[in-house]
Short mmCIF file of C-alpha atoms in Angstrom, two decimals:
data_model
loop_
_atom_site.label_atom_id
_atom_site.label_comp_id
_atom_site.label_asym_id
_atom_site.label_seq_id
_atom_site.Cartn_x
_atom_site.Cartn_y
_atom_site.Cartn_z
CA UNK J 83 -21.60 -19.61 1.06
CA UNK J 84 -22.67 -16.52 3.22
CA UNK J 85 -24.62 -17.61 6.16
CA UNK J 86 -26.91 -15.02 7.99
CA UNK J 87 -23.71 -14.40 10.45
CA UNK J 88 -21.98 -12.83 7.73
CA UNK J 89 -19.57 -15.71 7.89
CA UNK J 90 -18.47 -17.08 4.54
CA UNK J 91 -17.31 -20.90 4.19
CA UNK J 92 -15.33 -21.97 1.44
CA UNK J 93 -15.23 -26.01 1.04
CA UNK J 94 -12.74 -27.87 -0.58
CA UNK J 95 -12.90 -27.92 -4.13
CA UNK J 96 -11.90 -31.49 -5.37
CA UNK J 97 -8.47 -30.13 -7.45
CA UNK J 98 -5.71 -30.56 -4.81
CA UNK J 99 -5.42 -32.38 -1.58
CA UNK J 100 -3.36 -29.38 -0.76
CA UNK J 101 -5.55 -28.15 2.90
CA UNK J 102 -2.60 -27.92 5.42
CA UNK J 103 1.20 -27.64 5.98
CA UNK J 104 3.10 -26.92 8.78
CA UNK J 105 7.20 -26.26 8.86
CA UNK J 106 8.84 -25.28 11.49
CA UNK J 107 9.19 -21.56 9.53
CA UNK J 108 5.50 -21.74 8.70
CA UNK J 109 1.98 -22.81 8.33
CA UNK J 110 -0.27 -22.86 5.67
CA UNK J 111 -4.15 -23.81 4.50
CA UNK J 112 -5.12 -23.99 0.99
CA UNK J 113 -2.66 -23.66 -1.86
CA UNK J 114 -2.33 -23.86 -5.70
CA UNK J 115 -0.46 -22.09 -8.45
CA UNK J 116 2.12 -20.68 -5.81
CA UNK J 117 -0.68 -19.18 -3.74
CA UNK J 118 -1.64 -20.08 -0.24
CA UNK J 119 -5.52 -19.41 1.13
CA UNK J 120 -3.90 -18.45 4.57
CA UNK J 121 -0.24 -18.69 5.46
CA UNK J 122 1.65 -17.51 8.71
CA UNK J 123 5.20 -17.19 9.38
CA UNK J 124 7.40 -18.59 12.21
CA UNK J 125 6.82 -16.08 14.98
CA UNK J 126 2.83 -15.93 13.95
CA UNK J 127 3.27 -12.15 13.46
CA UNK J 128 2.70 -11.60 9.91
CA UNK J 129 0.69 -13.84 7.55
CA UNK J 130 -0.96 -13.58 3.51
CA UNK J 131 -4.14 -14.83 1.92
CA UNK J 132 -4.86 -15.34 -1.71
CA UNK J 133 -7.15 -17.33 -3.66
CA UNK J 134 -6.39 -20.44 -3.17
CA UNK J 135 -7.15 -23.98 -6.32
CA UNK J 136 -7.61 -26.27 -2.25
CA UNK J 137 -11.23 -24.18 -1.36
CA UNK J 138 -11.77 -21.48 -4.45
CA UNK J 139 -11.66 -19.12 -1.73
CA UNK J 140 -11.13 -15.07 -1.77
CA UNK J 141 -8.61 -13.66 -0.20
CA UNK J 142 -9.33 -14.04 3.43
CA UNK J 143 -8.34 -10.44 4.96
CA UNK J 144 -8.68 -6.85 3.82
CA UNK J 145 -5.19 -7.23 2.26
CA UNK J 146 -3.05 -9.79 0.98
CA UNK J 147 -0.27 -9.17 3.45
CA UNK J 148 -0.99 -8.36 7.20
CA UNK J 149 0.12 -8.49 10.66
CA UNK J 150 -1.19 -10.86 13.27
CA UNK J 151 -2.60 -9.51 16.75
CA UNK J 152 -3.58 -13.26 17.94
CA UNK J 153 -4.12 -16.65 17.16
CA UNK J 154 -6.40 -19.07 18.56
CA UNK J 155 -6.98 -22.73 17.36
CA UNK J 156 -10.51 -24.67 16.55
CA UNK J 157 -10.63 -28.33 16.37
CA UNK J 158 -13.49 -30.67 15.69
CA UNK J 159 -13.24 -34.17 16.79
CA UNK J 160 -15.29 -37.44 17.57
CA UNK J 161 -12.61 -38.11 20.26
CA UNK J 162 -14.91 -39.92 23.35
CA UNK J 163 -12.42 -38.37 25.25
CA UNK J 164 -13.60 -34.89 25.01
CA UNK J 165 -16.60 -34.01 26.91
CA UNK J 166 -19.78 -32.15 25.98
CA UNK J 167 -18.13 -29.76 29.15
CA UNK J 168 -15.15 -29.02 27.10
CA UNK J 169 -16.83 -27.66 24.54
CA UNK J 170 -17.40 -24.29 24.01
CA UNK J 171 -20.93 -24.00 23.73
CA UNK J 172 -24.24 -26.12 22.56
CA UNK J 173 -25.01 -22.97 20.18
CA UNK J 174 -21.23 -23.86 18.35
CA UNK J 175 -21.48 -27.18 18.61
CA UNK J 176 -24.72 -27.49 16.57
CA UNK J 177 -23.28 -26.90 13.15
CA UNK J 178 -21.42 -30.36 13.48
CA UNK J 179 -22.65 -33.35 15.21
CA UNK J 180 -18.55 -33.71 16.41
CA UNK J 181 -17.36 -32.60 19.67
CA UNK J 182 -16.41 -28.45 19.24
CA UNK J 183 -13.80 -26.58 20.69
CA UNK J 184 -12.55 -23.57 18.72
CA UNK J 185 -10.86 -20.19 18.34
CA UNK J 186 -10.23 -17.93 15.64
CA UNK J 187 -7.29 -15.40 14.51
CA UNK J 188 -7.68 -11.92 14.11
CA UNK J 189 -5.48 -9.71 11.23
CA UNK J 190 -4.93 -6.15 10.95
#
């Protein structure tokens, strides 16, 4: 779905259990017929995106293969251990009632 941000969310699909995997040569979300939704390699300097059976999703960058200018990681937890301080902000944390902290990568 599209929300008003222009950010599109693609939920898991029910026909794999297939939503992460992480080697020490790389990482991926979402798979299916040979495809991956989003993987990156070993040195998280070039990654791919295809449709993907895990979320239904489109390809996730302007290309199928590009190269990675940074990575940051998002996390949502119920962890009592995390403070409302840590997160990143009350307008983020609104669209879950979990604890927030996030990040995002950026392709080229």
């Amino acid at each position: 779905s599209t929300q008003s941000t222009g950010l599109k969310c693609f939920f898991w699909q029910g026909s794999n259990h297939y939503f992460m995997m992480g080697r020490s040569d790389y990482f991926t979300i979402g798979a299916g017929d040979g495809n991956f939704a989003l993987y990156l390699d070993e040195m998280l300097q070039k990654g791919t995106s295809n449709r993907s059976l895990t979320f239904y999703n489109e390809v996730l960058s302007s290309k199928e293969s590009f190269d990675i200018m940074g990575v940051e990681v998002w996390c949502f937890t119920d962890d009592p251990l995390i403070s409302d301080s840590d997160s990143l902000s009350s307008e983020q944390s609104r669209y879950s009632s979990s604890k927030f902290q996030g990040g995002s990568y950026y392709m080229r």
